[in-house]
Tab-separated table of N, CA and C and ligand atoms in Angstrom:
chain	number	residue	atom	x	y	z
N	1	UNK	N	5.365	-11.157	9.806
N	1	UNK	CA	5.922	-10.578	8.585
N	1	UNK	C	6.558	-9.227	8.891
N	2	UNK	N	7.369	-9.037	7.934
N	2	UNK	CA	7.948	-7.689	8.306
N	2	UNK	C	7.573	-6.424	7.182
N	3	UNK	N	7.525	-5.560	7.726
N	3	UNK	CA	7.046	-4.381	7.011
N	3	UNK	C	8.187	-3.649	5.848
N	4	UNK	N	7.935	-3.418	4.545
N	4	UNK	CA	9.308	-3.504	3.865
N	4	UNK	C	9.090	-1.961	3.329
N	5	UNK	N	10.201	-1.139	4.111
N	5	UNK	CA	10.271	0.756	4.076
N	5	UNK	C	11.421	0.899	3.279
N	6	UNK	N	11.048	1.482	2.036
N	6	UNK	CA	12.521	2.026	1.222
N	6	UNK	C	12.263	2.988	1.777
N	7	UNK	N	13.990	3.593	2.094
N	7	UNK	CA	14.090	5.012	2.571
N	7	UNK	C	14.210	5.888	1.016
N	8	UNK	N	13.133	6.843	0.960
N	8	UNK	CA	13.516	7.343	-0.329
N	8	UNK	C	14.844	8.947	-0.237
N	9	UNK	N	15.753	8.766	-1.425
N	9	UNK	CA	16.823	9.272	-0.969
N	9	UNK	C	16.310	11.243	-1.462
N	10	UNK	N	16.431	11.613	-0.310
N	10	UNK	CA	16.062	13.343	-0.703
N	10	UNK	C	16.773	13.603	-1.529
N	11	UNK	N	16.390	14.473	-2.266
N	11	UNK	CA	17.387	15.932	-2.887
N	11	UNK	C	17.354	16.938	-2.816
N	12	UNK	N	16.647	17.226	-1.667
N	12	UNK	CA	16.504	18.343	-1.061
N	12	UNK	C	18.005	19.578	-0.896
N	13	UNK	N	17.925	20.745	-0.840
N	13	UNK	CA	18.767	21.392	-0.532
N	13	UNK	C	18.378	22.458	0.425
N	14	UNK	N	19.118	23.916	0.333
N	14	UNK	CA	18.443	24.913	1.293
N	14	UNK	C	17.219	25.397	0.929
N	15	UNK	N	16.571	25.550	-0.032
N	15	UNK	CA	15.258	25.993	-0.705
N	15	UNK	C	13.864	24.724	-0.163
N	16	UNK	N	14.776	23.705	0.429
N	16	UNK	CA	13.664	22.657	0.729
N	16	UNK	C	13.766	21.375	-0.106
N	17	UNK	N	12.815	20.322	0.105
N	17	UNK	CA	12.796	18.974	0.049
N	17	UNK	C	12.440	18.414	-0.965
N	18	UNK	N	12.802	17.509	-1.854
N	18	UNK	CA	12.279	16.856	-3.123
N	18	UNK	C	12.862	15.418	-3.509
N	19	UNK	N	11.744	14.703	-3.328
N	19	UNK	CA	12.080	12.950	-3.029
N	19	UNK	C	11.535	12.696	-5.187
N	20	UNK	N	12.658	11.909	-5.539
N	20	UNK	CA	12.177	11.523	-6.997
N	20	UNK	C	11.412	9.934	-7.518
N	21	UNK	N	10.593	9.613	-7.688
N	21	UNK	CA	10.093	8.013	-7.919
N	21	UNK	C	10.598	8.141	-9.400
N	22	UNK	N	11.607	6.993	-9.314
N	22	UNK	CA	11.573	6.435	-10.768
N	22	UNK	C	11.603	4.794	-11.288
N	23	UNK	N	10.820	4.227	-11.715
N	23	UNK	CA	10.603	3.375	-11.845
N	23	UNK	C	11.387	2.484	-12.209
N	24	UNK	N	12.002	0.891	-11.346
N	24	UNK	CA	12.806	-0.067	-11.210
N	24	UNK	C	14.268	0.498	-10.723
N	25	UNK	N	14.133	1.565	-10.892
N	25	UNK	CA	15.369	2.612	-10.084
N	25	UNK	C	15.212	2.192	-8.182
N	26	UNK	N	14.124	3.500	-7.407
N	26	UNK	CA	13.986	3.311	-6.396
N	26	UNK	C	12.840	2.622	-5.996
N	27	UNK	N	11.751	2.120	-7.561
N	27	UNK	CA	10.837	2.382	-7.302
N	27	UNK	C	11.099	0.656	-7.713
N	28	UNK	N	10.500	-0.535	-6.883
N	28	UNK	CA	10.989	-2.436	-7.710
N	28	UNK	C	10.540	-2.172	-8.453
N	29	UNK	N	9.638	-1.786	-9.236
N	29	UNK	CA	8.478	-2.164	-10.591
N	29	UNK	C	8.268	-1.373	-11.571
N	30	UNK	N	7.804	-1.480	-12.538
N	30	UNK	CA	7.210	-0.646	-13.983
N	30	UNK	C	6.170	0.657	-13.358
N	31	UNK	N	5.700	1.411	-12.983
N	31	UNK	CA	4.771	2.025	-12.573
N	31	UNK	C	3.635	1.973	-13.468
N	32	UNK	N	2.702	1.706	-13.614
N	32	UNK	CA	1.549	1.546	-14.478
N	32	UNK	C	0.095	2.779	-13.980
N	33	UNK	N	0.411	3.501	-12.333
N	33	UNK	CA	-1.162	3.743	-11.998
N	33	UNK	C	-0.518	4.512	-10.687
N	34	UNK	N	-0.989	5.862	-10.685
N	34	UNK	CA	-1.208	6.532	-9.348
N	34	UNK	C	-2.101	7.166	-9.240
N	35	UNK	N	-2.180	7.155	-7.508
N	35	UNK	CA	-3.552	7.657	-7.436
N	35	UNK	C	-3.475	7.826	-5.875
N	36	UNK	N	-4.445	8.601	-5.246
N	36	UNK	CA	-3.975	9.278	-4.047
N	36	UNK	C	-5.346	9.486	-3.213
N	37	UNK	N	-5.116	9.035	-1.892
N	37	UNK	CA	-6.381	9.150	-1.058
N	37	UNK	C	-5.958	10.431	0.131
N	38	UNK	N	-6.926	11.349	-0.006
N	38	UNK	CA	-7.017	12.676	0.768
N	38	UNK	C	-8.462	12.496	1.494
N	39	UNK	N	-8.391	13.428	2.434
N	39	UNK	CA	-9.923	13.698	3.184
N	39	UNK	C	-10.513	12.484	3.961
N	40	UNK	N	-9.473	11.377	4.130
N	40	UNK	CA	-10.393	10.352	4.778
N	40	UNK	C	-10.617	10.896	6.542
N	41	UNK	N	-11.669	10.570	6.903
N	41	UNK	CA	-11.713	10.780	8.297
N	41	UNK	C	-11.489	10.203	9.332
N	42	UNK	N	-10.801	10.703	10.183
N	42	UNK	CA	-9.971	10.112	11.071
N	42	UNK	C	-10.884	8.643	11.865
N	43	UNK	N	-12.392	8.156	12.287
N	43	UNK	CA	-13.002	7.489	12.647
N	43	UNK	C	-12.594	6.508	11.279
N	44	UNK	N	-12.302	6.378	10.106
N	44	UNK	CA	-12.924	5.907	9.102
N	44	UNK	C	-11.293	4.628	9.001
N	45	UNK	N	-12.009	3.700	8.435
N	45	UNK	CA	-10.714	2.772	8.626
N	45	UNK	C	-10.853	2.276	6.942
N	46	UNK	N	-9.974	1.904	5.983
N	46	UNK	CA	-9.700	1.716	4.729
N	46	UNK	C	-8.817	0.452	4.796
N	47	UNK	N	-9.093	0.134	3.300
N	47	UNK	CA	-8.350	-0.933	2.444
N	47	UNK	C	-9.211	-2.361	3.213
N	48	UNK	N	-8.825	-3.314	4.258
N	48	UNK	CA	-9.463	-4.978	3.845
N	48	UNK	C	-9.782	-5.367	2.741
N	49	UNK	N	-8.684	-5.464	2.436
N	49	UNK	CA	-8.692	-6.037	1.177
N	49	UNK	C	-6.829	-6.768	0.843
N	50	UNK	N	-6.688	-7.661	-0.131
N	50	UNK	CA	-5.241	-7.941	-0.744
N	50	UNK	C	-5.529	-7.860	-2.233
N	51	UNK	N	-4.256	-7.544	-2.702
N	51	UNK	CA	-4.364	-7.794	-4.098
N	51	UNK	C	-3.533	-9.471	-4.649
N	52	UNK	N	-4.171	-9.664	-5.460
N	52	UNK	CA	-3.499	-11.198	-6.229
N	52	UNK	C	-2.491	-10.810	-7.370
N	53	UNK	N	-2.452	-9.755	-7.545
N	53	UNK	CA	-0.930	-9.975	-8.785
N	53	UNK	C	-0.621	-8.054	-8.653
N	54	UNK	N	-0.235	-8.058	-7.685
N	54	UNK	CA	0.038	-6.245	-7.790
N	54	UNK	C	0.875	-5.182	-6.666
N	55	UNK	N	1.575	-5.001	-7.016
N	55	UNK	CA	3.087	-4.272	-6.394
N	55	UNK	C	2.470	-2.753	-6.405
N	56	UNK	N	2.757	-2.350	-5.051
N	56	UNK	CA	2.263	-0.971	-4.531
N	56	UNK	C	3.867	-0.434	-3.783
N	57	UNK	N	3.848	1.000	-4.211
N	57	UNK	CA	4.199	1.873	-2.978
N	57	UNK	C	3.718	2.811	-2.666
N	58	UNK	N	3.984	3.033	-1.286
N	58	UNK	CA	3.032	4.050	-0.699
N	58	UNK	C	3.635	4.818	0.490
N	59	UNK	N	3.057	6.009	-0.383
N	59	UNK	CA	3.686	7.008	0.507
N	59	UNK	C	2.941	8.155	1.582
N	60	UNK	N	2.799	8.221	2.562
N	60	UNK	CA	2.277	9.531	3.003
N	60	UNK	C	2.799	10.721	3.055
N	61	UNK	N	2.667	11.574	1.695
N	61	UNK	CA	2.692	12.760	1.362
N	61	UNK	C	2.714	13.917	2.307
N	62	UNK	N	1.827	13.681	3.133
N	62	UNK	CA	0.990	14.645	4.017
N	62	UNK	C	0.655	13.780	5.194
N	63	UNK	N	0.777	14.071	6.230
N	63	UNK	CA	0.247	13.672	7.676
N	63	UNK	C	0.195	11.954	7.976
N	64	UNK	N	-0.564	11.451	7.995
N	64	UNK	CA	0.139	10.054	8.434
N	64	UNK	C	-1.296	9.290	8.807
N	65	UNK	N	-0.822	7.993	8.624
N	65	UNK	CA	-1.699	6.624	8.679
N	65	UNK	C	-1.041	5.774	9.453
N	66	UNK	N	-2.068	4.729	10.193
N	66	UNK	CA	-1.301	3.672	10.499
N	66	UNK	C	-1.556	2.170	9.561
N	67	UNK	N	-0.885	1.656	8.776
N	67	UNK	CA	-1.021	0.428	8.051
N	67	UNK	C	-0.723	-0.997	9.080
N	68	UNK	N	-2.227	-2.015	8.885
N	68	UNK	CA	-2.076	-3.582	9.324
N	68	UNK	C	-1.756	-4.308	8.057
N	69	UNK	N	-0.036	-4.954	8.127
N	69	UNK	CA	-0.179	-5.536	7.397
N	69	UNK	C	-0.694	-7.372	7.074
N	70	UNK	N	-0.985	-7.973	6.773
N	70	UNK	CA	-0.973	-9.389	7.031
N	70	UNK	C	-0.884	-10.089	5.917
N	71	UNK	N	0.385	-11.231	5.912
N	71	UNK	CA	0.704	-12.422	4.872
N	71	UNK	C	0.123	-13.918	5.268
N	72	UNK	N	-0.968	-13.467	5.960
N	72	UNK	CA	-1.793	-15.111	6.162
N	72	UNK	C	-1.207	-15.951	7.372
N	73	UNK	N	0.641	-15.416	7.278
N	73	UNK	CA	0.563	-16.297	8.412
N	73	UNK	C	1.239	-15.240	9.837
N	74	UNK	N	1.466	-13.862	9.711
N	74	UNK	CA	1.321	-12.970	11.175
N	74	UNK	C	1.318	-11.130	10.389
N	75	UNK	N	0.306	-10.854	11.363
N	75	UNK	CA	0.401	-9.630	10.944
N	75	UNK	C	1.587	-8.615	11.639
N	76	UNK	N	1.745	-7.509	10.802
N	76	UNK	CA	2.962	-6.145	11.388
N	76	UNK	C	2.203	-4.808	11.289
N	77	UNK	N	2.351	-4.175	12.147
N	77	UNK	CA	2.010	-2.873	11.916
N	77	UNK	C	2.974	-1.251	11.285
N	78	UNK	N	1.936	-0.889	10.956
N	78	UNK	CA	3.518	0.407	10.536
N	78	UNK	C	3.292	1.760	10.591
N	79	UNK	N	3.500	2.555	10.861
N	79	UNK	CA	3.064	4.012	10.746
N	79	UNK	C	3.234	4.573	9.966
N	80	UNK	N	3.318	5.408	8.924
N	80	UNK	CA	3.535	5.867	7.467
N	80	UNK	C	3.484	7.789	8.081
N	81	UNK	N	4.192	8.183	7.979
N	81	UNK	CA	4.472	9.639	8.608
N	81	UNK	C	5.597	10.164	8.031
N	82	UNK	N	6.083	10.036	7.153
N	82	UNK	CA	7.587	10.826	6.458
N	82	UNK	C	7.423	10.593	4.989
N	83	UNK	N	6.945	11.659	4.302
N	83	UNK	CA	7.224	11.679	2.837
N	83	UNK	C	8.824	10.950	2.297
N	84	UNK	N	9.640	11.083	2.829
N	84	UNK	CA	10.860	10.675	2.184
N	84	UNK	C	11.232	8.920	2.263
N	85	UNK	N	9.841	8.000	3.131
N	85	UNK	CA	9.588	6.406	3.259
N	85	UNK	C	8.736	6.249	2.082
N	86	UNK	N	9.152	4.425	1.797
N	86	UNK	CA	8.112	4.109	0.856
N	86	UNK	C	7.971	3.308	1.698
N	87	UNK	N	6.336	2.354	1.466
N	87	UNK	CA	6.322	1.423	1.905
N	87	UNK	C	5.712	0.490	0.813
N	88	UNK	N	6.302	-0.866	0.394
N	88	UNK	CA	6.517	-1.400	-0.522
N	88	UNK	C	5.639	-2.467	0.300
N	89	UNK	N	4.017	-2.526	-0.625
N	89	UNK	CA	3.296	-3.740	-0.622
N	89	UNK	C	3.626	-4.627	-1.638
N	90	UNK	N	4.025	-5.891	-1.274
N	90	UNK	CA	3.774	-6.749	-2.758
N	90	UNK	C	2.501	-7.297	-2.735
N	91	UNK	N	2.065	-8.503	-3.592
N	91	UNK	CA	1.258	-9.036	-3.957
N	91	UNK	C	0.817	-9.859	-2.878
N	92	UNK	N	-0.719	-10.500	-2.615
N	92	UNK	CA	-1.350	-11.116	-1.266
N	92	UNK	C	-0.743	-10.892	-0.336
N	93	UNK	N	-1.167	-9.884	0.096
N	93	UNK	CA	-0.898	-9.035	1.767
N	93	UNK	C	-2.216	-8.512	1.642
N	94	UNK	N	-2.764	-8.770	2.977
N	94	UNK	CA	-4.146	-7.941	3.046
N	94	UNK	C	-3.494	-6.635	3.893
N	95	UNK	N	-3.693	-5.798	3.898
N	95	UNK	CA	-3.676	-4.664	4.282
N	95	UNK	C	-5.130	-3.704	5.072
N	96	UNK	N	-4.705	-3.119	5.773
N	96	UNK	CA	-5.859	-2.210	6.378
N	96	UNK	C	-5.437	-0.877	6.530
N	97	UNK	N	-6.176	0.142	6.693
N	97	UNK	CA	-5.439	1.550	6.988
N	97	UNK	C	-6.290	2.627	7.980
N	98	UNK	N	-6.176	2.742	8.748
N	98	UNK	CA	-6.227	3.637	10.363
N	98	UNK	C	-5.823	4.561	10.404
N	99	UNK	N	-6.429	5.283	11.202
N	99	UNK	CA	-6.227	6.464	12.039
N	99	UNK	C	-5.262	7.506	10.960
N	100	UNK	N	-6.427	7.681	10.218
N	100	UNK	CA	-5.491	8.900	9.318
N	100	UNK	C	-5.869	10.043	9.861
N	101	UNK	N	-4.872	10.976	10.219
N	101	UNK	CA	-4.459	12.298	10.252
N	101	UNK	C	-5.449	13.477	9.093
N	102	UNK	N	-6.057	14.248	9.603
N	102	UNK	CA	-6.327	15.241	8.720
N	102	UNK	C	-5.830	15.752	7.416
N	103	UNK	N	-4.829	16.203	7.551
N	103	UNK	CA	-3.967	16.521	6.297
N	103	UNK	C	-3.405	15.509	5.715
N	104	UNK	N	-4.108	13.796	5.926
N	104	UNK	CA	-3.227	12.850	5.133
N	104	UNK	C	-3.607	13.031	3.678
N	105	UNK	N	-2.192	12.408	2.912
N	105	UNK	CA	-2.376	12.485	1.627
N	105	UNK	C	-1.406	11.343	1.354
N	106	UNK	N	-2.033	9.799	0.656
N	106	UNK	CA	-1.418	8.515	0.510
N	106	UNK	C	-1.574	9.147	-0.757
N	107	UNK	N	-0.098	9.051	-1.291
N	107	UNK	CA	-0.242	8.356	-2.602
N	107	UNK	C	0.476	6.918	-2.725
N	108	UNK	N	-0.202	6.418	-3.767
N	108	UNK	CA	0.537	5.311	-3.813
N	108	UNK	C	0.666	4.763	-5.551
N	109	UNK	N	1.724	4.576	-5.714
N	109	UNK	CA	2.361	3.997	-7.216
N	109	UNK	C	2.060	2.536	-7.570
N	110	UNK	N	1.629	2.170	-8.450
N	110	UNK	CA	0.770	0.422	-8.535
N	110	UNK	C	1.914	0.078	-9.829
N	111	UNK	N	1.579	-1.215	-9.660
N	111	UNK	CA	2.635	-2.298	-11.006
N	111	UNK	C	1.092	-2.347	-11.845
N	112	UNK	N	-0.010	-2.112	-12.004
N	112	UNK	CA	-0.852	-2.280	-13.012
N	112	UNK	C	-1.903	-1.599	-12.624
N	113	UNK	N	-2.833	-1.127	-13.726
N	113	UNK	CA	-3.849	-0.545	-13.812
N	113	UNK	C	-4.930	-1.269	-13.307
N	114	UNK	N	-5.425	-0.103	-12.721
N	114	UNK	CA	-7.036	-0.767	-11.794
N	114	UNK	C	-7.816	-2.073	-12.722
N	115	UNK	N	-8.049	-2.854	-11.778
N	115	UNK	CA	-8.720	-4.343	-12.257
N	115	UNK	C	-9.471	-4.765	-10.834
N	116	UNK	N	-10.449	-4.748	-10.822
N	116	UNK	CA	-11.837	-4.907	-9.563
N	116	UNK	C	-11.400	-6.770	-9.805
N	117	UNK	N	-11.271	-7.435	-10.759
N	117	UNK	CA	-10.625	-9.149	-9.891
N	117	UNK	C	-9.723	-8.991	-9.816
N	118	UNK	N	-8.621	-8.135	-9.444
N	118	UNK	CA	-7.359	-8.592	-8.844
N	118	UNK	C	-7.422	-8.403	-7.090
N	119	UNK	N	-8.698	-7.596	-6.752
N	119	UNK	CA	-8.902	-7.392	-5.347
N	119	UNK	C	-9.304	-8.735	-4.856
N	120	UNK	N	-8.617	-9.405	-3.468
N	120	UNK	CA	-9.466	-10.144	-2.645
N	120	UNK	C	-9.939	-9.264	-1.507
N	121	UNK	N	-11.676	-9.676	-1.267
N	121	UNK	CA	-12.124	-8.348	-0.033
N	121	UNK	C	-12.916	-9.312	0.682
N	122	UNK	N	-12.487	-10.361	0.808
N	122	UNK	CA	-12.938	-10.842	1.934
N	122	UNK	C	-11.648	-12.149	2.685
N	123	UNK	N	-11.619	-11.697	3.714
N	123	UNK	CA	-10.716	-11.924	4.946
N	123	UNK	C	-10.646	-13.808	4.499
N	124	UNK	N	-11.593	-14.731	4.613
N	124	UNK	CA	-11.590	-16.080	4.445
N	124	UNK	C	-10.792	-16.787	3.246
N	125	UNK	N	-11.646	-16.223	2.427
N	125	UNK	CA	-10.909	-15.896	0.941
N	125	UNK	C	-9.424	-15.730	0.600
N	126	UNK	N	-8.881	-14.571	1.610
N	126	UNK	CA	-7.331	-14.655	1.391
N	126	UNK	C	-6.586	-15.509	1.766
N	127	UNK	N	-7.381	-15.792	3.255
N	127	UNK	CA	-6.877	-16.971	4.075
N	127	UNK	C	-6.202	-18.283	3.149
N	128	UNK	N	-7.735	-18.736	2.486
N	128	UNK	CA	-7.084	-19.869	1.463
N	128	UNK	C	-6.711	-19.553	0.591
N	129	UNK	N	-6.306	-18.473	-0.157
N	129	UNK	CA	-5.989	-18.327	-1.567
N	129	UNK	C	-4.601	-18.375	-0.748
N	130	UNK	N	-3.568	-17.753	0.426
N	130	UNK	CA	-2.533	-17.786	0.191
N	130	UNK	C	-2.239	-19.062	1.833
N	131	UNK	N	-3.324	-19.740	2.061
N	131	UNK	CA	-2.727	-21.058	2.099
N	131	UNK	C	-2.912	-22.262	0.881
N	132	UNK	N	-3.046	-22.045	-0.257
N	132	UNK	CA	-3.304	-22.718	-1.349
N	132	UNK	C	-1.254	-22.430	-1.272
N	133	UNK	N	-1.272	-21.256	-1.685
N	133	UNK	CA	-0.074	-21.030	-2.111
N	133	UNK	C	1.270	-21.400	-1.220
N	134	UNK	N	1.135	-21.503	-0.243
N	134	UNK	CA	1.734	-21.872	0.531
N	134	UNK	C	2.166	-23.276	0.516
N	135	UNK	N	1.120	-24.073	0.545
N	135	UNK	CA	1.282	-25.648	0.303
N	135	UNK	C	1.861	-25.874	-0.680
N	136	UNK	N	2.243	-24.928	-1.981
N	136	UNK	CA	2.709	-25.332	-3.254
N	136	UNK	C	4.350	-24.891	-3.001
N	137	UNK	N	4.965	-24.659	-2.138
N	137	UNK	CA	6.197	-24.167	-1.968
N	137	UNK	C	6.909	-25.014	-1.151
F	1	LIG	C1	-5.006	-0.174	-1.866
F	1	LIG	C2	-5.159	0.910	-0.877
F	1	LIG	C3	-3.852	1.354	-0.306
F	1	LIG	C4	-10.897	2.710	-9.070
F	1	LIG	O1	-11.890	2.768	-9.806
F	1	LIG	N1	-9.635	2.878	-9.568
F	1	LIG	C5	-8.541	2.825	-8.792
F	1	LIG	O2	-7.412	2.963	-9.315
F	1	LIG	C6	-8.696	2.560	-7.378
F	1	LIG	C7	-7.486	2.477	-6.477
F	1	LIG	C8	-9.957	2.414	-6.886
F	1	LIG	N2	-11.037	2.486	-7.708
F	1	LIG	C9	-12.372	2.352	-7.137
F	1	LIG	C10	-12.699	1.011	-6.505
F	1	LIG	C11	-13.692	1.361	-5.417
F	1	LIG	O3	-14.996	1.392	-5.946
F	1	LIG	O4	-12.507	3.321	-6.116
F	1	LIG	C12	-13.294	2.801	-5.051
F	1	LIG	C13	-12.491	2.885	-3.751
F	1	LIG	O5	-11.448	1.901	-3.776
F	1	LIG	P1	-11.131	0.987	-2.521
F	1	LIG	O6	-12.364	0.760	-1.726
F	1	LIG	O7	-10.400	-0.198	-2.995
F	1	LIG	O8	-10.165	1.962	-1.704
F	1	LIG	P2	-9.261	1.665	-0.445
F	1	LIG	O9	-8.912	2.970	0.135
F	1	LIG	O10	-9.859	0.646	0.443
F	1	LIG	O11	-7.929	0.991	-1.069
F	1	LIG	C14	-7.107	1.720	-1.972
F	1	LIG	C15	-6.810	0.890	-3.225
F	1	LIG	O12	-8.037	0.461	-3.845
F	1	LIG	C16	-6.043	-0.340	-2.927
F	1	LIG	O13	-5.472	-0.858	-4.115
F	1	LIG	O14	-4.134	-0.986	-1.758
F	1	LIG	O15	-5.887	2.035	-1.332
Protein backbone atom coordinates (compact mmCIF):
# COMPACT_ATOMS: atom_id res chain seq x y z
CA UNK A 1 0.00 0.00 0.00
CA UNK A 2 1.05 3.36 -0.41
CA UNK A 3 1.26 6.01 2.11
CA UNK A 4 -1.13 9.01 1.11
CA UNK A 5 0.91 12.74 2.16
CA UNK A 6 -1.05 15.93 1.30
CA UNK A 7 1.49 18.51 1.03
CA UNK A 8 -0.15 21.18 3.12
CA UNK A 9 0.20 24.55 1.23
CA UNK A 10 2.16 27.26 3.68
CA UNK A 11 1.34 30.78 4.10
CA UNK A 12 3.99 31.53 5.63
CA UNK A 13 5.84 34.81 4.93
CA UNK A 14 8.99 36.70 6.47
CA UNK A 15 7.54 36.77 10.11
CA UNK A 16 7.36 32.82 9.73
CA UNK A 17 5.15 29.78 8.94
CA UNK A 18 1.36 29.10 9.02
CA UNK A 19 -0.24 25.91 7.41
CA UNK A 20 -4.43 26.38 7.41
CA UNK A 21 -6.83 22.97 7.81
CA UNK A 22 -10.03 23.56 6.33
CA UNK A 23 -12.34 21.11 5.99
CA UNK A 24 -13.17 19.25 2.39
CA UNK A 25 -10.93 22.16 1.16
CA UNK A 26 -7.34 20.60 2.00
CA UNK A 27 -8.65 18.69 4.50
CA UNK A 28 -11.08 15.15 2.26
CA UNK A 29 -13.64 15.26 5.11
CA UNK A 30 -16.10 17.14 7.52
CA UNK A 31 -13.76 17.50 10.60
CA UNK A 32 -15.78 16.29 13.55
CA UNK A 33 -12.69 15.73 16.45
CA UNK A 34 -9.10 16.86 17.26
CA UNK A 35 -6.97 15.86 19.47
CA UNK A 36 -3.23 15.61 19.95
CA UNK A 37 -0.66 13.18 21.44
CA UNK A 38 2.48 14.92 23.25
CA UNK A 39 5.01 13.36 25.80
CA UNK A 40 5.01 9.90 24.41
CA UNK A 41 8.33 8.23 25.10
CA UNK A 42 10.60 7.48 22.77
CA UNK A 43 10.81 3.34 23.94
CA UNK A 44 6.93 3.51 23.81
CA UNK A 45 5.23 2.32 20.55
CA UNK A 46 1.29 3.50 19.90
CA UNK A 47 -1.87 2.97 17.95
CA UNK A 48 -2.37 -1.28 16.83
CA UNK A 49 -5.21 -0.70 16.17
CA UNK A 50 -7.65 0.24 12.65
CA UNK A 51 -10.59 2.08 12.57
CA UNK A 52 -13.94 0.66 10.67
CA UNK A 53 -15.65 3.86 9.45
CA UNK A 54 -13.12 6.87 10.11
CA UNK A 55 -10.92 9.36 8.08
CA UNK A 56 -7.85 10.81 9.95
CA UNK A 57 -5.17 13.38 9.27
CA UNK A 58 -2.22 13.63 10.85
CA UNK A 59 0.16 15.80 11.39
CA UNK A 60 3.45 16.12 13.31
CA UNK A 61 3.36 19.49 14.71
CA UNK A 62 6.51 19.10 16.56
CA UNK A 63 9.38 16.56 16.09
CA UNK A 64 8.51 13.38 14.41
CA UNK A 65 7.21 9.71 14.42
CA UNK A 66 7.60 6.89 12.40
CA UNK A 67 4.01 5.43 11.14
CA UNK A 68 3.41 1.29 10.01
CA UNK A 69 0.89 1.43 7.82
CA UNK A 70 -1.11 -1.83 6.84
CA UNK A 71 -4.31 -2.55 4.40
CA UNK A 72 -4.37 -6.37 5.13
CA UNK A 73 -2.77 -7.02 2.12
CA UNK A 74 1.17 -5.12 2.46
CA UNK A 75 2.36 -2.86 4.81
CA UNK A 76 4.34 0.94 4.07
CA UNK A 77 6.18 2.83 6.29
CA UNK A 78 6.39 6.67 6.71
CA UNK A 79 8.10 9.19 8.70
CA UNK A 80 5.95 12.14 9.73
CA UNK A 81 8.62 15.10 10.41
CA UNK A 82 7.29 18.38 8.62
CA UNK A 83 4.37 20.28 9.99
CA UNK A 84 3.46 21.52 6.49
CA UNK A 85 2.57 17.14 5.47
CA UNK A 86 -0.63 15.55 6.16
CA UNK A 87 -0.89 12.17 6.31
CA UNK A 88 -4.28 11.00 5.31
CA UNK A 89 -5.47 7.64 7.08
CA UNK A 90 -8.68 6.34 5.70
CA UNK A 91 -10.82 3.79 7.08
CA UNK A 92 -9.36 -0.15 7.92
CA UNK A 93 -5.71 0.52 7.90
CA UNK A 94 -4.19 -0.70 11.00
CA UNK A 95 -1.66 1.62 11.84
CA UNK A 96 1.22 1.66 14.47
CA UNK A 97 3.39 4.57 15.69
CA UNK A 98 7.31 4.51 16.71
CA UNK A 99 10.03 6.08 17.68
CA UNK A 100 8.64 9.39 18.64
CA UNK A 101 10.97 12.19 19.10
CA UNK A 102 10.78 14.18 22.35
CA UNK A 103 9.22 17.27 21.31
CA UNK A 104 6.62 15.21 19.22
CA UNK A 105 3.32 16.70 18.96
CA UNK A 106 0.64 14.49 16.53
CA UNK A 107 -2.20 16.15 16.00
CA UNK A 108 -4.57 14.61 14.17
CA UNK A 109 -8.15 15.79 12.61
CA UNK A 110 -10.92 12.73 12.62
CA UNK A 111 -14.26 12.47 10.22
CA UNK A 112 -16.17 11.56 13.64
CA UNK A 113 -16.25 11.76 17.19
CA UNK A 114 -14.62 9.26 19.50
CA UNK A 115 -16.62 5.82 19.43
CA UNK A 116 -14.52 2.81 21.40
CA UNK A 117 -16.60 0.21 18.49
CA UNK A 118 -15.31 1.83 15.70
CA UNK A 119 -11.69 0.66 16.94
CA UNK A 120 -10.44 -2.81 15.69
CA UNK A 121 -7.39 -3.71 18.34
CA UNK A 122 -6.71 -6.82 17.56
CA UNK A 123 -4.38 -7.75 14.58
CA UNK A 124 -6.64 -11.24 13.55
CA UNK A 125 -9.71 -9.40 13.69
CA UNK A 126 -8.66 -6.86 11.04
CA UNK A 127 -7.21 -9.49 9.11
CA UNK A 128 -10.81 -10.85 8.46
CA UNK A 129 -12.86 -7.94 8.76
CA UNK A 130 -10.93 -6.51 5.66
CA UNK A 131 -10.61 -9.90 4.00
CA UNK A 132 -14.46 -10.15 4.39
CA UNK A 133 -14.32 -6.96 2.47
CA UNK A 134 -12.24 -7.76 0.03
CA UNK A 135 -14.07 -10.85 -1.24
CA UNK A 136 -17.11 -8.52 -1.69
CA UNK A 137 -15.34 -6.41 -4.44
C1 LIG B 1 -5.33 6.86 16.17
C2 LIG B 1 -3.98 7.25 16.61
C3 LIG B 1 -3.23 8.02 15.56
C4 LIG B 1 -10.79 9.04 23.94
O1 LIG B 1 -11.46 8.89 24.97
N1 LIG B 1 -11.13 9.98 23.00
C5 LIG B 1 -10.42 10.17 21.88
O2 LIG B 1 -10.79 11.03 21.06
C6 LIG B 1 -9.26 9.34 21.64
C7 LIG B 1 -8.44 9.52 20.38
C8 LIG B 1 -8.91 8.42 22.58
N2 LIG B 1 -9.66 8.27 23.71
C9 LIG B 1 -9.24 7.29 24.71
C10 LIG B 1 -9.26 5.84 24.27
C11 LIG B 1 -8.15 5.21 25.09
O3 LIG B 1 -8.66 4.80 26.34
O4 LIG B 1 -7.91 7.59 25.08
C12 LIG B 1 -7.19 6.38 25.33
C13 LIG B 1 -5.96 6.34 24.43
O5 LIG B 1 -6.37 6.09 23.08
P1 LIG B 1 -5.62 5.04 22.16
O6 LIG B 1 -5.04 3.95 22.98
O7 LIG B 1 -6.53 4.65 21.07
O8 LIG B 1 -4.43 5.96 21.61
P2 LIG B 1 -3.39 5.68 20.45
O9 LIG B 1 -2.30 6.64 20.63
O10 LIG B 1 -3.05 4.24 20.35
O11 LIG B 1 -4.20 6.04 19.10
C14 LIG B 1 -4.68 7.36 18.88
C15 LIG B 1 -6.16 7.34 18.47
O12 LIG B 1 -6.94 6.65 19.46
C16 LIG B 1 -6.39 6.64 17.19
O13 LIG B 1 -7.67 6.97 16.68
O14 LIG B 1 -5.55 6.61 15.02
O15 LIG B 1 -3.93 7.96 17.84
Amino acid sequence: MEAKLIKLAGLGDERGNLVSLEANRNVPFEIRRVYYLYGTRADVSRGYHAHKNLKQLIVAVSGSCRFVLDDGAARTEVILDDPAMGLLVESNVWREMHDFSRDCVLMVLASALYDESDYIRDYDEFIRTVGVELSHE
